[in-house]
CSV table of C-alpha atoms in Angstrom, one decimal:
chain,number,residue,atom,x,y,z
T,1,UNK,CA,-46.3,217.6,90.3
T,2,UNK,CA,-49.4,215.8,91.6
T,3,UNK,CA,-52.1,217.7,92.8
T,4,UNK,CA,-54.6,214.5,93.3
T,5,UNK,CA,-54.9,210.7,92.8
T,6,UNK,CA,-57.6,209.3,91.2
T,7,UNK,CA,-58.0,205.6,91.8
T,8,UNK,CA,-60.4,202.5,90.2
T,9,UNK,CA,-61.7,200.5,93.1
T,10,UNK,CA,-62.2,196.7,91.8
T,11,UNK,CA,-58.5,195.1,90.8
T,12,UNK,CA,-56.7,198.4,92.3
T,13,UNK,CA,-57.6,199.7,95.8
T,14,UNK,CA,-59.1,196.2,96.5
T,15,UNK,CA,-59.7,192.7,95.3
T,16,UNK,CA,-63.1,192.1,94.9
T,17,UNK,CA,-63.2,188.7,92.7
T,18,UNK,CA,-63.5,186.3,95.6
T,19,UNK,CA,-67.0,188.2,96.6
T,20,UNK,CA,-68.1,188.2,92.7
T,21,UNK,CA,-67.0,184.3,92.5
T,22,UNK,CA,-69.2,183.5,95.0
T,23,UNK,CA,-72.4,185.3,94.1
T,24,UNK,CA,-71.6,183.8,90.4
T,25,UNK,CA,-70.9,180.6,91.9
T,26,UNK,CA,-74.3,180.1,94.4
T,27,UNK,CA,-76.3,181.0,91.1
T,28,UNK,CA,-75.0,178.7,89.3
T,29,UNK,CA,-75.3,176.1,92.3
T,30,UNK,CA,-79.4,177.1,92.5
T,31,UNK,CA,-79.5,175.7,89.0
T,32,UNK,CA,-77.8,172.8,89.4
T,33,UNK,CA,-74.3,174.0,87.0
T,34,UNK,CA,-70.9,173.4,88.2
T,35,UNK,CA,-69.0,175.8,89.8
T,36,UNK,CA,-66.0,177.9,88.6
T,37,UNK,CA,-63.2,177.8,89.9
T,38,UNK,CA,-61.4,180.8,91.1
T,39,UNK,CA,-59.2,181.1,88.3
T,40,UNK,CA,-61.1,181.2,85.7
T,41,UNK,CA,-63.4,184.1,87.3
T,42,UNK,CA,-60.9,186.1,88.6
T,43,UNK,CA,-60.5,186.9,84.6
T,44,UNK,CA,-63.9,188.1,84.7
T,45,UNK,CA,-63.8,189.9,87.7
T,46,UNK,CA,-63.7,193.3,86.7
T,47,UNK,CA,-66.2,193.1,83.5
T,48,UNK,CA,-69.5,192.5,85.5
T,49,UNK,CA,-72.0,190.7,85.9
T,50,UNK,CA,-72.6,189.7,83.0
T,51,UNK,CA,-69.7,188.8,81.9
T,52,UNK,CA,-69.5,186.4,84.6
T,53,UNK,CA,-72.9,184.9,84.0
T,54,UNK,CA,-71.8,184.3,80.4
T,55,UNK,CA,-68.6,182.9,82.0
T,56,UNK,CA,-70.6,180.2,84.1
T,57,UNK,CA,-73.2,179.5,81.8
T,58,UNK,CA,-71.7,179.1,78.9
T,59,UNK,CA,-73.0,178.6,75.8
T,60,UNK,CA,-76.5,178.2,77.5
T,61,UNK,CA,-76.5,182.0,78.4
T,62,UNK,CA,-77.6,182.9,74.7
T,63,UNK,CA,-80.3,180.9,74.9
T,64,UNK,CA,-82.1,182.0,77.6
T,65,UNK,CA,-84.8,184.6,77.2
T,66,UNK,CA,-84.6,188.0,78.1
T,67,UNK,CA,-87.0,187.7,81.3
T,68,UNK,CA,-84.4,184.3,82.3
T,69,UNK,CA,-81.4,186.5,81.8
T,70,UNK,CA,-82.3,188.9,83.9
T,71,UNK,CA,-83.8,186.6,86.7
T,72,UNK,CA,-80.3,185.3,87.2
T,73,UNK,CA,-78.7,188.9,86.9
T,74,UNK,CA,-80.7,189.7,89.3
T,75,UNK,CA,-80.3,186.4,92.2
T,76,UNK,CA,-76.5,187.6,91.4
T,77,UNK,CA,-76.9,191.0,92.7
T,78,UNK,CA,-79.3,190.0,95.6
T,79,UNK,CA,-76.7,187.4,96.5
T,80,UNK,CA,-73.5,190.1,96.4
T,81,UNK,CA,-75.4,193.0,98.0
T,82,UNK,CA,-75.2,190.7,100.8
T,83,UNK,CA,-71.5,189.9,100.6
T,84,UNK,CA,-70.3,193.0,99.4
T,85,UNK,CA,-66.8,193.0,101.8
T,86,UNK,CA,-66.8,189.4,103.2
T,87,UNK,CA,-64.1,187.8,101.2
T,88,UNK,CA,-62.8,190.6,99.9
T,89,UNK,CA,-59.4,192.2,100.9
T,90,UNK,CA,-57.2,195.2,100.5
T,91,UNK,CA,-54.1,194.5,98.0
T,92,UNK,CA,-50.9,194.5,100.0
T,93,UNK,CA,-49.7,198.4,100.5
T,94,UNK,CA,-53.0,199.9,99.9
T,95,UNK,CA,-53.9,200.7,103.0
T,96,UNK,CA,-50.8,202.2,103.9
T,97,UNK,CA,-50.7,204.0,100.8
T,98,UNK,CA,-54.1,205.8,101.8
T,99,UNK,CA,-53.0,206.4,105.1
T,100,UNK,CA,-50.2,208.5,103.6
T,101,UNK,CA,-52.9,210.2,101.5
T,102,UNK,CA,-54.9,210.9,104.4
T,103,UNK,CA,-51.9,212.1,106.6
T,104,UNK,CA,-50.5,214.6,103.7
T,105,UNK,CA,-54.0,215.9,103.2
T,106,UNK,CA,-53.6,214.7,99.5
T,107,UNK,CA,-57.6,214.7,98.0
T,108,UNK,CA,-58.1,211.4,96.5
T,109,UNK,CA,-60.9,209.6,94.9
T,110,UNK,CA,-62.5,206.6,93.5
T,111,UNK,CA,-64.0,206.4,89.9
T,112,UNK,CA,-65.4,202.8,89.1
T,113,UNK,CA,-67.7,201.2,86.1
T,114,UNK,CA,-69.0,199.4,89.1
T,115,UNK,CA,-72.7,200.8,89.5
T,116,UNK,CA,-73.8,203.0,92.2
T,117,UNK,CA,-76.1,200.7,93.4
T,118,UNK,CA,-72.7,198.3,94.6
T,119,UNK,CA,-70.5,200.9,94.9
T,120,UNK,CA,-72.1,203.5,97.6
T,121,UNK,CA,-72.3,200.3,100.1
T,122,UNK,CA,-69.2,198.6,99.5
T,123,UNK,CA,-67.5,202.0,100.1
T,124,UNK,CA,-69.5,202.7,102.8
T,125,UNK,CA,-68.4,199.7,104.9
T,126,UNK,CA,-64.9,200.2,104.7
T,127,UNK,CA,-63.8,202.6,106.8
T,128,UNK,CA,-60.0,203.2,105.1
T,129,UNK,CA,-62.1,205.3,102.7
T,130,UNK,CA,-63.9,207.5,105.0
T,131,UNK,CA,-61.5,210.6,103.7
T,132,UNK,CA,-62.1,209.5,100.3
T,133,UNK,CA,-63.3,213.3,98.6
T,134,UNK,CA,-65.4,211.6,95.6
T,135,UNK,CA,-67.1,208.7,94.2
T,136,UNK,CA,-67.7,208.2,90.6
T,137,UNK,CA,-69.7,205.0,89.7
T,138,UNK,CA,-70.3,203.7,86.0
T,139,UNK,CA,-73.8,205.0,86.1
T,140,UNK,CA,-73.1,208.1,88.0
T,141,UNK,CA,-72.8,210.2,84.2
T,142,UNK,CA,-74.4,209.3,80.9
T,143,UNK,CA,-70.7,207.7,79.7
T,144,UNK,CA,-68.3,205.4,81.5
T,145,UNK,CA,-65.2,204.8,81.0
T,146,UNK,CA,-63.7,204.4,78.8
T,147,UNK,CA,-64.5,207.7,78.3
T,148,UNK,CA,-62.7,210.7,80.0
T,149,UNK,CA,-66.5,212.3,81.3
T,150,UNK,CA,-66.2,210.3,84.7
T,151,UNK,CA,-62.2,211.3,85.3
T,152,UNK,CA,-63.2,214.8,84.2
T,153,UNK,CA,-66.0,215.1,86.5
T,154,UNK,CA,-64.3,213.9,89.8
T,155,UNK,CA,-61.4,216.5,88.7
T,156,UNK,CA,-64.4,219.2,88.7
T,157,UNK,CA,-65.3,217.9,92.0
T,158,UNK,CA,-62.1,218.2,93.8
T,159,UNK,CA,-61.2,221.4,92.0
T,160,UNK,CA,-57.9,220.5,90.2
T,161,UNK,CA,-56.8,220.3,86.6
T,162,UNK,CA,-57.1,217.0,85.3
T,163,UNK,CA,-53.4,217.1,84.1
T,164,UNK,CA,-52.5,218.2,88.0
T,165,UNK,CA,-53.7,214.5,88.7
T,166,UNK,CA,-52.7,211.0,87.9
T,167,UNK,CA,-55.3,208.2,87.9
T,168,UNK,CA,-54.3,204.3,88.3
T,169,UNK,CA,-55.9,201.7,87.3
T,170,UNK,CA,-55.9,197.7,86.0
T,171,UNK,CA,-57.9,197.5,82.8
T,172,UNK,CA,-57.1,199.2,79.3
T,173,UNK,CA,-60.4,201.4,80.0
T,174,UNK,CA,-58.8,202.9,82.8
T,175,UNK,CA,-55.6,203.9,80.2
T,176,UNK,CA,-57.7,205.1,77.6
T,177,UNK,CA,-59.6,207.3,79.9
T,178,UNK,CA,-56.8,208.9,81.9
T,179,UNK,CA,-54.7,209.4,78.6
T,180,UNK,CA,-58.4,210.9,77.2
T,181,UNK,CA,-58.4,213.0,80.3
T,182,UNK,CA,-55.0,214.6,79.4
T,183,UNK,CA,-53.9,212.5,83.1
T,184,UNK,CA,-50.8,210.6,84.0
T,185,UNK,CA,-52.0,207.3,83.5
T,186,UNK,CA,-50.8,204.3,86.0
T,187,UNK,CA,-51.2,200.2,85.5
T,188,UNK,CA,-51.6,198.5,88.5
T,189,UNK,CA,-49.7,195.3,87.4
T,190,UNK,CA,-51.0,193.7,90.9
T,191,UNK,CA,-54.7,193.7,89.2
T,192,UNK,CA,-56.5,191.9,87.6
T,193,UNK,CA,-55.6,192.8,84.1
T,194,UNK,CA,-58.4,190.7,82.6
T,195,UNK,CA,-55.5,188.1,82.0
T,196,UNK,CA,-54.2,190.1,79.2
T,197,UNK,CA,-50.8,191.3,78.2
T,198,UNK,CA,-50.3,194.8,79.2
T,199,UNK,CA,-47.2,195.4,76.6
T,200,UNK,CA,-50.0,197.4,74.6
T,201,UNK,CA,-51.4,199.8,77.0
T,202,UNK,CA,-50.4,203.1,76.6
T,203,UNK,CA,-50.2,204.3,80.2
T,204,UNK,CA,-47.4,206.8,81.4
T,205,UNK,CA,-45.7,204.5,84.2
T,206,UNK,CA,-46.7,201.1,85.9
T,207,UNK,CA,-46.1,199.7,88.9
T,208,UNK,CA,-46.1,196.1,90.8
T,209,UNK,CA,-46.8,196.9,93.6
T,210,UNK,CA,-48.7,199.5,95.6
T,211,UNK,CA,-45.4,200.0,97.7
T,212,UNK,CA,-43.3,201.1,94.5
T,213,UNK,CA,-46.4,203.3,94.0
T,214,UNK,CA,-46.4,204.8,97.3
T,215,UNK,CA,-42.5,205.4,96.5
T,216,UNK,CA,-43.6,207.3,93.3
T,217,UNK,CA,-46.2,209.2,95.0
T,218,UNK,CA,-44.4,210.3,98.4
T,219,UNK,CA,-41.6,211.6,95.9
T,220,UNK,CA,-44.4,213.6,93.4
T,221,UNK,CA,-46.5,215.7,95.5
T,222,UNK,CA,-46.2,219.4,96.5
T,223,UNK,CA,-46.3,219.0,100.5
T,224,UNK,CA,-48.9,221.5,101.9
């Protein structure tokens, strides 16, 4: 039995790539490139900036110097900081799901590779997560995940065993780190999965939805 639910944010609670798509997308418009379409960085969503400046740029991004790099990394992030919940959107369920979290006094928290820096505001500005006990960013420990130090830590934090707690997520990191953590491990198949096949993934269970979730979870925990 569950004694706590550990959750990535980005491609799990919510859906975040509209937000990124448009910070990627009015850089690339301020230097004249075409835009991507939603499709194409909704693969990227999940992996960063970077990864999405490589995305839009192309081939061009590896030869621009360090200082040009890091002038468009940073228009990027002035740009989202700005948008951080404007297009994007809980996934169906979620809400609803935390509500029942909230209601049965179940401690749940959010451990992210998304930096603190994003993170602390984006949280901040949705009030659904209010009861949320923890927050673990990518830069909030010396290793990310997928390493089990940031799982482990927000276990430490909310004072249960890490195998008392199940952790969901929609990358292979988040897998790797839960099965690392000696934690049930959960794909969230609504994700974004990085476009990849999930038939290799090692996790415990997976789910659709967050309703079938919910299902699983209502049925798993101790009730105080």
């Amino acid at each position: 039995m569950y004694k706590a639910v550990l959750f990535d944010l980005d491609g799990t609670l919510i859906d975040s790539a509209d937000d990124l798509g448009a910070a990627l997308n009015y850089v690339l418009a301020r230097h004249n490139k075409d835009v991507v379409s939603a499709d194409c960085y909704r693969t990227q969503a999940s992996n960063g900036t970077i990864a999405l400046l490589k995305l839009g740029f192309g081939e061009q991004w590896h030869r621009l110097s360090e200082n040009e790099q890091e002038t468009l990394k940073q228009m990027f992030l002035d740009f989202y900081k700005q948008h951080l919940w404007y297009k994007s959107r809980f996934y169906d369920g979620i809400t609803q799901l935390i509500t029942h979290l909230d209601s049965q006094q179940i401690p749940w928290s959010i451990v992210t590779n998304k930096p603190a820096h994003l993170t602390e505001p984006l949280v901040a500005q949705i009030p659904e997560f209010n009861l949320c006990h923890n927050i673990v960013s990518g830069d909030t420990l010396e290793k990310a995940k997928p390493h089990a130090d940031p799982l482990l830590h927000s276990c430490r934090l909310m004072n249960v065993e890490p195998h008392q707690c199940i952790y969901i997520g929609d990358d292979e990191r988040d897998i790797i780190a839960a099965n690392s953590a000696d934690m049930k491990s959960v794909a969230a198949l609504w994700g974004y999965l990085n476009g990849n096949a999930v038939s290799s993934w090692q996790f415990d269970l997976s789910f659709k939805t967050p309703w079938l979730l919910l299902n699983h979870i209502s049925s798993c925990f101790n009730k105080k």
